[in-house]
Structure formats: structure tokens, C-alpha cells
Amino acid sequence: MKITLDNVVKTFDTFRAVHGVSLAIGSGELVALLGPSGSGKTTILRMVAGLEYADGGTIRFGDRDATRIPVRERGVGFVFQHYALFPHMTVAGNIAFGMKVSKLRRSRAAIDARVAELLSLVKLGGLGGRFPGQISGGQRQRVALARALAVDPKVLLLDEPFGALDANVRRELRRSLRDIHDALGITTLFVTHDQEEALDLADRVVILDHGRIVQEGTPQQVCRAPSSAFVTRFLGDANRLVAEVRGGRALIAGGSIEAAGVPDGRAEIYARPADIEWAREGAGIAARVIRVMDRPESRRLVARLPGGEHVELDMTPETAVGVGDSGVVTLRRANVFALA
Amino acid sequence: MRRRVLPGLPLSLGITLFYVGLIVALPIGALVFKAASLGPQDYWRIVSSGRALASYRVTIACAAAATAFNLVFGLALAWVLSRYSFPGKRFVDAIVDLPFALPTAVAGIALTTLFAANGWFGSVLAQAGILVAYTPLGIVVAMTFTSLPFVVRTVQPVLEDLDPALEEAAQSLGGSDLSIFARVILPLLAPALLAGVSLSFARSLGEFGAIIFIAGNQPFETEITALLAFIRLEEYDYQAAAAIASVLLVTAFAILAATNLLQARALRYMQRA
């Protein structure tokens, strides 16, 4: 089911949470709404679900205007941030709930069979008789997903689905959500503030800030060509340097880097830690190591430049370097944005 | 003894047990002791006399009716107070506790005045052929009044703590308002409702002051058990008074024990696997 948002607006009291957002989600697509807290991403998700009504604009499911359709008739599966499982029902009871209250009458045997099928889909076979208070957070998340899928929704919506879980469970569930999405082909929209989660899982990422879409595209597009300084910073660690742009190149000490399309004048340069290189000597910006942080996959150096700026850069674990060492840094790749 | 992190267990436990003993167990023990000083045959004769049996019937039937009313109305009141905001809400919220604060005799006199055949409510009801004062209905009114806060005050905090996402989840799964109430909200309120109902019923069984003014107190018709015990007391027949009171005591205790069991059952989902 294709979802189309056209100029959707939402205001709470005096606070405008969503400013005219337009967005098209193709049938079967897996899309992430990514943004910091207060960016309006959850409000957009809740409007798509029908848990909030838009103050302006339209939301279409396929060709049908769904803007005013109440949540119970919208045919969406919603996974809540804290799962909202019914604590007094067993896992199987939770999953069966939607089928039991549906106008479509199903036999007890049919419901039981569907529950068993969903339990095995989310790899929870054998836990049907437990209560939500008796299973782990990751298992609850799977129950919430199975419960949402039980009503055969046309659209699956997830609000910070992995937010409350520890890193390992999170990675595992991310993979299994992707598998389930690929198996069922259901149009899926999820909200997250975790850029790694969005980039890992989604076909397309929609980045929001202050109730507006600031960029949308595939993970590759947004990572390689971030449209603004905000997107660059939000997608991951980035060093910021201020420089002068002349004729399409940004001038920094000891050289210049490409800044196509950036007007002459002051500009900010963003470079990822992995895009900066360190050398004992040679051409580049003079730098002095002030800290070394060892990580499983790299050694991260914090270096001070002559202007007083600090840059962080990632080196291979074998790099022999210590605090106080002097050398030069060079920028292999960077994004340049004009400073207003 | 196993080391505990929280300090003060021996002292606080000692103090509470001492006071529970002094304030609750001792008078009840004296009552049981007094009743036990009757021989089994005398005891049985007193507690199963026709007048006593009639008083149990009146008391229990009226308490059940009052509790049923409080169950529905108290739940509705708790619902309105916890879910909606409206002008005067704080005032209504404060008024709910008034039956606890008002001397029950004052409540009884006020209710009698209102429901007497020439009172504000009574005169209207009398035209419809409904007599309240000096009938069992009057007892129900007095019991309802004095025990109303129990259901409201036990259910209200649970309703306020109910996660709105539970209802949203039920809605997104296609549940109608009625099925969400019956399948999600009511079961989650059940333990609190049960507690409120049992307190309300136990209080109604023991209510005295408010009832004697409105009931008419005709033996076999509108005489409650507590009044019968009081009448025996006035006749200096302390043993008979204690015997009749012991029946009330056992009934109230049985009800509270039964609801505790039911509550544990309703909350079994809270247990760890």
C-alpha cells in the first residue's frame, strides 16, 4: 500500500510540531523517519496511524483519502515504543486480541493456528502461555510486532522500535525486522533517533528537523551527499573547520579541498574521523596529539591544530602514536557548506 | 537472620504489631471471648432466633444493593474524575470524601429529612408510589451514602496510572470502545474494583449511625443486625449482644478474605514465571 502525505501540518496548543510535510512511501518500501527529539517524527507516524489527526494537508493510503479515517478502521499495525502489551493477557492472548475483536468472525481453531504461525514468525514458539511481565524486553518487542501483524495490516508503523533495548538485542532484532519485512513485503515506516539504525535497516531515510523534512534519500545518498551541515552532523561524528572558499575550492592550511558549488566566502568544512589522515611529516596541517582513544576497530586520535581547533581522526589499530606527538593531518574527503 | 538493606525492620514491625494488637485484636478478642462464654446451645439459640435471622437478611440484602449501586456509580465517578477535565472538577473530587468526614448520625438525619414523605426528594418519590424513609430502601440509601468513597478512591488512582498507549494499541487492532472497555480496561481495574467493593460492603454491614434514623427500625422489617446488637446491649444482655456482633464480624472477615483471594487470582499475571 502506497502512502502519500501532502503538506501535512500539526499544531499542539501553540507549538507547531509538523510544518507542511510532504512525503511519498512506495508500496512495500521500508522507510525510516530519522530526527532528534522534538523533530516531529513521532507526530508524523501517529498521524499516519490515525492516533492524531492532521490540522492541515492530506494523508492518502493508495488512492483513498485516509486523513479522517479513525485508527481502528485504518488497517495499520502499530508497534508502540514501550510495546503497550496488555499485561493481563498471555502472549498468545495479546496476539489474538485483534482477531477476537474484529468484525470478521474467526473460529477458535483459526485464531489459534494464526497465533502459532505468528509466534514462529517472530521466533517465540513455546512462549504463548507466558504473561508480558514474565518475558524479556526483546521478547516483548517481538510480541508487539506479532500482535500488530496479526490483523493483516496494509501498513506497519513502528515508534522507536528498538529504543529500550541493549545494543546486542537491538542489532539482532533489526536484522529480524528486515527479514520479516522482506518476507511479507508490507509497507513499513519506522521512527528512530538512531542514525545507525535508520541507515542499517531502511530502504530510504527521511531526515527531519523542527517539523520539516531536511533531506530524504537512500542511505547511500544521504551519507555521501548530505544536504546541510545539520544532516552531516546528525548522521555521525564529524569535525568542523571554518575556511575560506575561493573559486570552488576551500583553502585550509597546507592545501585546499574541492568545494564545488559553494560560493566564495567563509564556509564550514565537515570531515569524518575516518576521512582524516595522520602522518609524522609531510604536507598538511600541523597538529599535535592530545589524546588517544583505543577502540575495537581503530585508534582514535584527538589532535589540536595551530588555530586551536580539535579534530578527531581514526587510525588503524597498529598506528604507533602517543600523546604529545607532533605531525600533520590531511583531509581525504569533506563536505563544505557556505556559512551564512 | 538474613541481612536486610532497609533498616528499622524490628522496630517498625514491633510498633505496628503492638498497635494492631492493642487497637484491633484486643477489642475483637474481647468480643469473641464474651460470645464464647455462652454455651453452644445458648449461642446458637440467640444467633438463629427469628428476629436475628430477619436482621441478617435485611442487613446483607441492603448492603448488597448499596454495594452494587456503588460499584456502578463509583466506577463512573472515578472514570469521570480521572479522564476528563471540567469546571468544578476539584470541587466534585473533594465532595467525594465528605461521607467519610461527616458524622454518620448527621448524614442519617439529613437523609431522613430529604427522603421523608414531606421532604424534597421524598415528596416527589411518594407521588410515584416509592417510599424511602422507614423502609429497606432507606437503609440502602444510607449505606450507599456512607460507603461511596471506597470504590471511587480505590479505582481512581489505578485509572489515572493506566497507560494511554494500551487503549491506543487496542484501537489500532480494531477494538470498539465497548470491547476495549470490557477486554482491556475492566480486567485491569478488576483488582482495585474488587478491593473497593469489598470495603464498601464491609462498611455497609457495620454501618449504624446513618441507618437508624432513616430505617424505622421495625423488627423483622427494617431492623439491621448492628441495631439488634445495640438493643441487647441496652438490655444489659452483653453476651447476646456479643453473640450477634460475632456473626457480623465473621461475615465481614469472610468477605474480606474471599476478595483477597479473588484479588490474588486477578493479579496472577504479575507473578514471575
PDB file of N, CA, C and O in Angstrom, chain B residues 179-237:
ATOM      1  N   SER B 179     -15.564  -3.094  23.387  1.00  0.00           N
ATOM      2  CA  SER B 179     -14.698  -4.267  23.577  1.00  0.00           C
ATOM      3  C   SER B 179     -13.401  -3.862  24.265  1.00  0.00           C
ATOM      4  O   SER B 179     -12.833  -4.649  25.022  1.00  0.00           O
ATOM      5  N   ILE B 180     -12.929  -2.644  24.037  1.00  0.00           N
ATOM      6  CA  ILE B 180     -11.720  -2.193  24.736  1.00  0.00           C
ATOM      7  C   ILE B 180     -12.008  -2.069  26.228  1.00  0.00           C
ATOM      8  O   ILE B 180     -11.211  -2.491  27.067  1.00  0.00           O
ATOM      9  N   PHE B 181     -13.189  -1.525  26.552  1.00  0.00           N
ATOM     10  CA  PHE B 181     -13.543  -1.397  27.972  1.00  0.00           C
ATOM     11  C   PHE B 181     -13.659  -2.770  28.616  1.00  0.00           C
ATOM     12  O   PHE B 181     -13.104  -3.015  29.682  1.00  0.00           O
ATOM     13  N   ALA B 182     -14.350  -3.679  27.935  1.00  0.00           N
ATOM     14  CA  ALA B 182     -14.609  -4.989  28.532  1.00  0.00           C
ATOM     15  C   ALA B 182     -13.366  -5.872  28.583  1.00  0.00           C
ATOM     16  O   ALA B 182     -13.164  -6.607  29.541  1.00  0.00           O
ATOM     17  N   ARG B 183     -12.514  -5.779  27.559  1.00  0.00           N
ATOM     18  CA  ARG B 183     -11.393  -6.714  27.483  1.00  0.00           C
ATOM     19  C   ARG B 183     -10.089  -6.154  28.029  1.00  0.00           C
ATOM     20  O   ARG B 183      -9.187  -6.914  28.394  1.00  0.00           O
ATOM     21  N   VAL B 184      -9.946  -4.832  28.016  1.00  0.00           N
ATOM     22  CA  VAL B 184      -8.667  -4.261  28.450  1.00  0.00           C
ATOM     23  C   VAL B 184      -8.820  -3.473  29.756  1.00  0.00           C
ATOM     24  O   VAL B 184      -8.143  -3.755  30.742  1.00  0.00           O
ATOM     25  N   ILE B 185      -9.723  -2.500  29.769  1.00  0.00           N
ATOM     26  CA  ILE B 185      -9.772  -1.601  30.924  1.00  0.00           C
ATOM     27  C   ILE B 185     -10.344  -2.290  32.152  1.00  0.00           C
ATOM     28  O   ILE B 185      -9.733  -2.276  33.226  1.00  0.00           O
ATOM     29  N   LEU B 186     -11.495  -2.925  31.975  1.00  0.00           N
ATOM     30  CA  LEU B 186     -12.154  -3.548  33.129  1.00  0.00           C
ATOM     31  C   LEU B 186     -11.276  -4.620  33.800  1.00  0.00           C
ATOM     32  O   LEU B 186     -11.131  -4.609  35.026  1.00  0.00           O
ATOM     33  N   PRO B 187     -10.660  -5.520  33.033  1.00  0.00           N
ATOM     34  CA  PRO B 187      -9.802  -6.514  33.703  1.00  0.00           C
ATOM     35  C   PRO B 187      -8.640  -5.877  34.472  1.00  0.00           C
ATOM     36  O   PRO B 187      -8.240  -6.376  35.509  1.00  0.00           O
ATOM     37  N   LEU B 188      -8.123  -4.750  33.949  1.00  0.00           N
ATOM     38  CA  LEU B 188      -7.012  -4.110  34.648  1.00  0.00           C
ATOM     39  C   LEU B 188      -7.497  -3.388  35.903  1.00  0.00           C
ATOM     40  O   LEU B 188      -6.735  -3.179  36.843  1.00  0.00           O
ATOM     41  N   LEU B 189      -8.777  -2.983  35.888  1.00  0.00           N
ATOM     42  CA  LEU B 189      -9.332  -2.317  37.063  1.00  0.00           C
ATOM     43  C   LEU B 189      -9.854  -3.323  38.075  1.00  0.00           C
ATOM     44  O   LEU B 189     -10.105  -2.978  39.230  1.00  0.00           O
ATOM     45  N   ALA B 190     -10.036  -4.575  37.649  1.00  0.00           N
ATOM     46  CA  ALA B 190     -10.735  -5.552  38.485  1.00  0.00           C
ATOM     47  C   ALA B 190     -10.183  -5.666  39.906  1.00  0.00           C
ATOM     48  O   ALA B 190     -10.965  -5.637  40.860  1.00  0.00           O
ATOM     49  N   PRO B 191      -8.872  -5.766  40.080  1.00  0.00           N
ATOM     50  CA  PRO B 191      -8.377  -5.898  41.458  1.00  0.00           C
ATOM     51  C   PRO B 191      -8.758  -4.697  42.330  1.00  0.00           C
ATOM     52  O   PRO B 191      -9.173  -4.867  43.483  1.00  0.00           O
ATOM     53  N   ALA B 192      -8.642  -3.488  41.769  1.00  0.00           N
ATOM     54  CA  ALA B 192      -8.979  -2.293  42.543  1.00  0.00           C
ATOM     55  C   ALA B 192     -10.485  -2.237  42.800  1.00  0.00           C
ATOM     56  O   ALA B 192     -10.931  -1.881  43.896  1.00  0.00           O
ATOM     57  N   LEU B 193     -11.264  -2.582  41.777  1.00  0.00           N
ATOM     58  CA  LEU B 193     -12.715  -2.595  41.942  1.00  0.00           C
ATOM     59  C   LEU B 193     -13.127  -3.560  43.045  1.00  0.00           C
ATOM     60  O   LEU B 193     -13.977  -3.264  43.883  1.00  0.00           O
ATOM     61  N   LEU B 194     -12.489  -4.720  43.020  1.00  0.00           N
ATOM     62  CA  LEU B 194     -12.793  -5.748  44.000  1.00  0.00           C
ATOM     63  C   LEU B 194     -12.482  -5.246  45.414  1.00  0.00           C
ATOM     64  O   LEU B 194     -13.265  -5.445  46.351  1.00  0.00           O
ATOM     65  N   ALA B 195     -11.345  -4.595  45.551  1.00  0.00           N
ATOM     66  CA  ALA B 195     -10.960  -4.062  46.859  1.00  0.00           C
ATOM     67  C   ALA B 195     -11.981  -3.027  47.311  1.00  0.00           C
ATOM     68  O   ALA B 195     -12.452  -3.043  48.460  1.00  0.00           O
ATOM     69  N   GLY B 196     -12.359  -2.117  46.396  1.00  0.00           N
ATOM     70  CA  GLY B 196     -13.316  -1.079  46.742  1.00  0.00           C
ATOM     71  C   GLY B 196     -14.671  -1.656  47.116  1.00  0.00           C
ATOM     72  O   GLY B 196     -15.305  -1.243  48.078  1.00  0.00           O
ATOM     73  N   VAL B 197     -15.095  -2.650  46.341  1.00  0.00           N
ATOM     74  CA  VAL B 197     -16.394  -3.270  46.572  1.00  0.00           C
ATOM     75  C   VAL B 197     -16.416  -3.996  47.921  1.00  0.00           C
ATOM     76  O   VAL B 197     -17.384  -3.889  48.678  1.00  0.00           O
ATOM     77  N   SER B 198     -15.347  -4.697  48.233  1.00  0.00           N
ATOM     78  CA  SER B 198     -15.358  -5.447  49.491  1.00  0.00           C
ATOM     79  C   SER B 198     -15.319  -4.499  50.683  1.00  0.00           C
ATOM     80  O   SER B 198     -16.008  -4.724  51.684  1.00  0.00           O
ATOM     81  N   LEU B 199     -14.559  -3.407  50.569  1.00  0.00           N
ATOM     82  CA  LEU B 199     -14.542  -2.425  51.654  1.00  0.00           C
ATOM     83  C   LEU B 199     -15.923  -1.787  51.809  1.00  0.00           C
ATOM     84  O   LEU B 199     -16.426  -1.584  52.914  1.00  0.00           O
ATOM     85  N   SER B 200     -16.524  -1.471  50.662  1.00  0.00           N
ATOM     86  CA  SER B 200     -17.829  -0.833  50.658  1.00  0.00           C
ATOM     87  C   SER B 200     -18.875  -1.749  51.297  1.00  0.00           C
ATOM     88  O   SER B 200     -19.705  -1.320  52.108  1.00  0.00           O
ATOM     89  N   PHE B 201     -18.810  -3.028  50.969  1.00  0.00           N
ATOM     90  CA  PHE B 201     -19.767  -3.991  51.516  1.00  0.00           C
ATOM     91  C   PHE B 201     -19.539  -4.174  53.025  1.00  0.00           C
ATOM     92  O   PHE B 201     -20.487  -4.145  53.819  1.00  0.00           O
ATOM     93  N   ALA B 202     -18.283  -4.306  53.410  1.00  0.00           N
ATOM     94  CA  ALA B 202     -17.980  -4.498  54.824  1.00  0.00           C
ATOM     95  C   ALA B 202     -18.420  -3.281  55.642  1.00  0.00           C
ATOM     96  O   ALA B 202     -18.976  -3.404  56.734  1.00  0.00           O
ATOM     97  N   ARG B 203     -18.204  -2.101  55.091  1.00  0.00           N
ATOM     98  CA  ARG B 203     -18.616  -0.871  55.769  1.00  0.00           C
ATOM     99  C   ARG B 203     -20.135  -0.822  55.897  1.00  0.00           C
ATOM    100  O   ARG B 203     -20.675  -0.431  56.938  1.00  0.00           O
ATOM    101  N   SER B 204     -20.842  -1.244  54.840  1.00  0.00           N
ATOM    102  CA  SER B 204     -22.304  -1.229  54.864  1.00  0.00           C
ATOM    103  C   SER B 204     -22.847  -2.191  55.911  1.00  0.00           C
ATOM    104  O   SER B 204     -23.839  -1.901  56.584  1.00  0.00           O
ATOM    105  N   LEU B 205     -22.187  -3.340  56.044  1.00  0.00           N
ATOM    106  CA  LEU B 205     -22.622  -4.304  57.061  1.00  0.00           C
ATOM    107  C   LEU B 205     -22.554  -3.689  58.452  1.00  0.00           C
ATOM    108  O   LEU B 205     -23.389  -3.950  59.301  1.00  0.00           O
ATOM    109  N   GLY B 206     -21.523  -2.883  58.680  1.00  0.00           N
ATOM    110  CA  GLY B 206     -21.293  -2.369  60.016  1.00  0.00           C
ATOM    111  C   GLY B 206     -21.910  -1.011  60.270  1.00  0.00           C
ATOM    112  O   GLY B 206     -21.889  -0.521  61.400  1.00  0.00           O
ATOM    113  N   GLU B 207     -22.463  -0.361  59.224  1.00  0.00           N
ATOM    114  CA  GLU B 207     -22.988   0.997  59.410  1.00  0.00           C
ATOM    115  C   GLU B 207     -24.154   0.991  60.414  1.00  0.00           C
ATOM    116  O   GLU B 207     -24.987   0.101  60.413  1.00  0.00           O
ATOM    117  N   PHE B 208     -24.168   2.015  61.246  1.00  0.00           N
ATOM    118  CA  PHE B 208     -25.172   2.067  62.311  1.00  0.00           C
ATOM    119  C   PHE B 208     -25.813   3.455  62.381  1.00  0.00           C
ATOM    120  O   PHE B 208     -27.003   3.614  62.137  1.00  0.00           O
ATOM    121  N   GLY B 209     -24.959   4.459  62.609  1.00  0.00           N
ATOM    122  CA  GLY B 209     -25.449   5.810  62.883  1.00  0.00           C
ATOM    123  C   GLY B 209     -26.371   6.369  61.814  1.00  0.00           C
ATOM    124  O   GLY B 209     -27.451   6.893  62.119  1.00  0.00           O
ATOM    125  N   ALA B 210     -25.970   6.241  60.555  1.00  0.00           N
ATOM    126  CA  ALA B 210     -26.780   6.848  59.496  1.00  0.00           C
ATOM    127  C   ALA B 210     -28.089   6.078  59.307  1.00  0.00           C
ATOM    128  O   ALA B 210     -29.120   6.655  58.946  1.00  0.00           O
ATOM    129  N   ILE B 211     -28.036   4.769  59.557  1.00  0.00           N
ATOM    130  CA  ILE B 211     -29.196   3.940  59.216  1.00  0.00           C
ATOM    131  C   ILE B 211     -30.336   4.073  60.224  1.00  0.00           C
ATOM    132  O   ILE B 211     -31.510   4.155  59.830  1.00  0.00           O
ATOM    133  N   ILE B 212     -29.979   4.116  61.509  1.00  0.00           N
ATOM    134  CA  ILE B 212     -31.063   4.040  62.493  1.00  0.00           C
ATOM    135  C   ILE B 212     -32.047   5.211  62.402  1.00  0.00           C
ATOM    136  O   ILE B 212     -33.197   5.086  62.793  1.00  0.00           O
ATOM    137  N   PHE B 213     -31.599   6.348  61.822  1.00  0.00           N
ATOM    138  CA  PHE B 213     -32.524   7.475  61.704  1.00  0.00           C
ATOM    139  C   PHE B 213     -33.505   7.286  60.559  1.00  0.00           C
ATOM    140  O   PHE B 213     -34.636   7.741  60.607  1.00  0.00           O
ATOM    141  N   ILE B 214     -33.050   6.631  59.508  1.00  0.00           N
ATOM    142  CA  ILE B 214     -33.875   6.562  58.300  1.00  0.00           C
ATOM    143  C   ILE B 214     -34.628   5.233  58.197  1.00  0.00           C
ATOM    144  O   ILE B 214     -35.577   5.102  57.426  1.00  0.00           O
ATOM    145  N   ALA B 215     -34.213   4.223  59.013  1.00  0.00           N
ATOM    146  CA  ALA B 215     -34.714   2.870  58.760  1.00  0.00           C
ATOM    147  C   ALA B 215     -36.096   2.595  59.332  1.00  0.00           C
ATOM    148  O   ALA B 215     -36.803   1.726  58.842  1.00  0.00           O
ATOM    149  N   GLY B 216     -36.476   3.289  60.380  1.00  0.00           N
ATOM    150  CA  GLY B 216     -37.748   2.943  61.010  1.00  0.00           C
ATOM    151  C   GLY B 216     -37.586   1.867  62.065  1.00  0.00           C
ATOM    152  O   GLY B 216     -38.330   1.811  63.030  1.00  0.00           O
ATOM    153  N   ASN B 217     -36.604   0.997  61.884  1.00  0.00           N
ATOM    154  CA  ASN B 217     -36.205   0.033  62.904  1.00  0.00           C
ATOM    155  C   ASN B 217     -37.330  -0.872  63.383  1.00  0.00           C
ATOM    156  O   ASN B 217     -37.455  -1.163  64.566  1.00  0.00           O
ATOM    157  N   GLN B 218     -38.192  -1.321  62.468  1.00  0.00           N
ATOM    158  CA  GLN B 218     -39.215  -2.292  62.815  1.00  0.00           C
ATOM    159  C   GLN B 218     -38.587  -3.681  62.823  1.00  0.00           C
ATOM    160  O   GLN B 218     -38.026  -4.107  61.803  1.00  0.00           O
ATOM    161  N   PRO B 219     -38.683  -4.416  63.966  1.00  0.00           N
ATOM    162  CA  PRO B 219     -38.146  -5.781  63.967  1.00  0.00           C
ATOM    163  C   PRO B 219     -38.753  -6.590  62.828  1.00  0.00           C
ATOM    164  O   PRO B 219     -39.919  -6.389  62.478  1.00  0.00           O
ATOM    165  N   PHE B 220     -37.958  -7.444  62.228  1.00  0.00           N
ATOM    166  CA  PHE B 220     -38.321  -8.306  61.088  1.00  0.00           C
ATOM    167  C   PHE B 220     -38.461  -7.540  59.770  1.00  0.00           C
ATOM    168  O   PHE B 220     -38.525  -8.148  58.716  1.00  0.00           O
ATOM    169  N   GLU B 221     -38.562  -6.202  59.821  1.00  0.00           N
ATOM    170  CA  GLU B 221     -38.780  -5.439  58.590  1.00  0.00           C
ATOM    171  C   GLU B 221     -37.556  -4.583  58.266  1.00  0.00           C
ATOM    172  O   GLU B 221     -36.947  -4.740  57.210  1.00  0.00           O
ATOM    173  N   THR B 222     -37.234  -3.661  59.141  1.00  0.00           N
ATOM    174  CA  THR B 222     -36.184  -2.687  58.858  1.00  0.00           C
ATOM    175  C   THR B 222     -35.206  -2.583  60.026  1.00  0.00           C
ATOM    176  O   THR B 222     -34.678  -1.524  60.303  1.00  0.00           O
ATOM    177  N   GLU B 223     -34.993  -3.715  60.675  1.00  0.00           N
ATOM    178  CA  GLU B 223     -34.055  -3.697  61.797  1.00  0.00           C
ATOM    179  C   GLU B 223     -32.739  -4.344  61.350  1.00  0.00           C
ATOM    180  O   GLU B 223     -32.731  -5.508  60.944  1.00  0.00           O
ATOM    181  N   ILE B 224     -31.654  -3.565  61.408  1.00  0.00           N
ATOM    182  CA  ILE B 224     -30.360  -4.118  60.983  1.00  0.00           C
ATOM    183  C   ILE B 224     -29.693  -4.832  62.146  1.00  0.00           C
ATOM    184  O   ILE B 224     -30.012  -4.606  63.311  1.00  0.00           O
ATOM    185  N   THR B 225     -28.744  -5.692  61.820  1.00  0.00           N
ATOM    186  CA  THR B 225     -28.086  -6.526  62.830  1.00  0.00           C
ATOM    187  C   THR B 225     -27.356  -5.678  63.878  1.00  0.00           C
ATOM    188  O   THR B 225     -27.412  -5.980  65.072  1.00  0.00           O
ATOM    189  N   ALA B 226     -26.694  -4.625  63.421  1.00  0.00           N
ATOM    190  CA  ALA B 226     -25.950  -3.786  64.368  1.00  0.00           C
ATOM    191  C   ALA B 226     -26.908  -3.184  65.399  1.00  0.00           C
ATOM    192  O   ALA B 226     -26.563  -3.056  66.584  1.00  0.00           O
ATOM    193  N   LEU B 227     -28.114  -2.825  64.953  1.00  0.00           N
ATOM    194  CA  LEU B 227     -29.087  -2.253  65.882  1.00  0.00           C
ATOM    195  C   LEU B 227     -29.556  -3.308  66.878  1.00  0.00           C
ATOM    196  O   LEU B 227     -29.699  -3.022  68.075  1.00  0.00           O
ATOM    197  N   LEU B 228     -29.747  -4.524  66.390  1.00  0.00           N
ATOM    198  CA  LEU B 228     -30.189  -5.601  67.274  1.00  0.00           C
ATOM    199  C   LEU B 228     -29.154  -5.834  68.381  1.00  0.00           C
ATOM    200  O   LEU B 228     -29.502  -5.988  69.567  1.00  0.00           O
ATOM    201  N   ALA B 229     -27.882  -5.807  67.994  1.00  0.00           N
ATOM    202  CA  ALA B 229     -26.819  -5.951  68.996  1.00  0.00           C
ATOM    203  C   ALA B 229     -26.895  -4.805  70.001  1.00  0.00           C
ATOM    204  O   ALA B 229     -26.751  -5.000  71.218  1.00  0.00           O
ATOM    205  N   PHE B 230     -27.157  -3.613  69.498  1.00  0.00           N
ATOM    206  CA  PHE B 230     -27.251  -2.433  70.362  1.00  0.00           C
ATOM    207  C   PHE B 230     -28.430  -2.548  71.334  1.00  0.00           C
ATOM    208  O   PHE B 230     -28.325  -2.196  72.511  1.00  0.00           O
ATOM    209  N   ILE B 231     -29.558  -3.073  70.828  1.00  0.00           N
ATOM    210  CA  ILE B 231     -30.739  -3.242  71.681  1.00  0.00           C
ATOM    211  C   ILE B 231     -30.431  -4.218  72.811  1.00  0.00           C
ATOM    212  O   ILE B 231     -30.747  -3.970  73.975  1.00  0.00           O
ATOM    213  N   ARG B 232     -29.747  -5.315  72.480  1.00  0.00           N
ATOM    214  CA  ARG B 232     -29.371  -6.289  73.511  1.00  0.00           C
ATOM    215  C   ARG B 232     -28.456  -5.641  74.553  1.00  0.00           C
ATOM    216  O   ARG B 232     -28.559  -5.904  75.748  1.00  0.00           O
ATOM    217  N   LEU B 233     -27.602  -4.752  74.063  1.00  0.00           N
ATOM    218  CA  LEU B 233     -26.675  -4.042  74.947  1.00  0.00           C
ATOM    219  C   LEU B 233     -27.453  -3.167  75.932  1.00  0.00           C
ATOM    220  O   LEU B 233     -27.147  -3.105  77.122  1.00  0.00           O
ATOM    221  N   GLU B 234     -28.461  -2.480  75.412  1.00  0.00           N
ATOM    222  CA  GLU B 234     -29.273  -1.603  76.255  1.00  0.00           C
ATOM    223  C   GLU B 234     -30.033  -2.396  77.305  1.00  0.00           C
ATOM    224  O   GLU B 234     -30.391  -1.868  78.349  1.00  0.00           O
ATOM    225  N   GLU B 235     -30.271  -3.659  76.966  1.00  0.00           N
ATOM    226  CA  GLU B 235     -30.959  -4.532  77.933  1.00  0.00           C
ATOM    227  C   GLU B 235     -29.951  -5.183  78.882  1.00  0.00           C
ATOM    228  O   GLU B 235     -30.309  -6.096  79.615  1.00  0.00           O
ATOM    229  N   TYR B 236     -28.732  -4.742  78.850  1.00  0.00           N
ATOM    230  CA  TYR B 236     -27.630  -5.291  79.670  1.00  0.00           C
ATOM    231  C   TYR B 236     -27.399  -6.778  79.402  1.00  0.00           C
ATOM    232  O   TYR B 236     -26.843  -7.473  80.215  1.00  0.00           O
ATOM    233  N   ASP B 237     -27.815  -7.263  78.210  1.00  0.00           N
ATOM    234  CA  ASP B 237     -27.567  -8.654  77.849  1.00  0.00           C
ATOM    235  C   ASP B 237     -26.301  -8.685  76.993  1.00  0.00           C
ATOM    236  O   ASP B 237     -26.342  -8.829  75.780  1.00  0.00           O
TER     237      ASP B 237
END
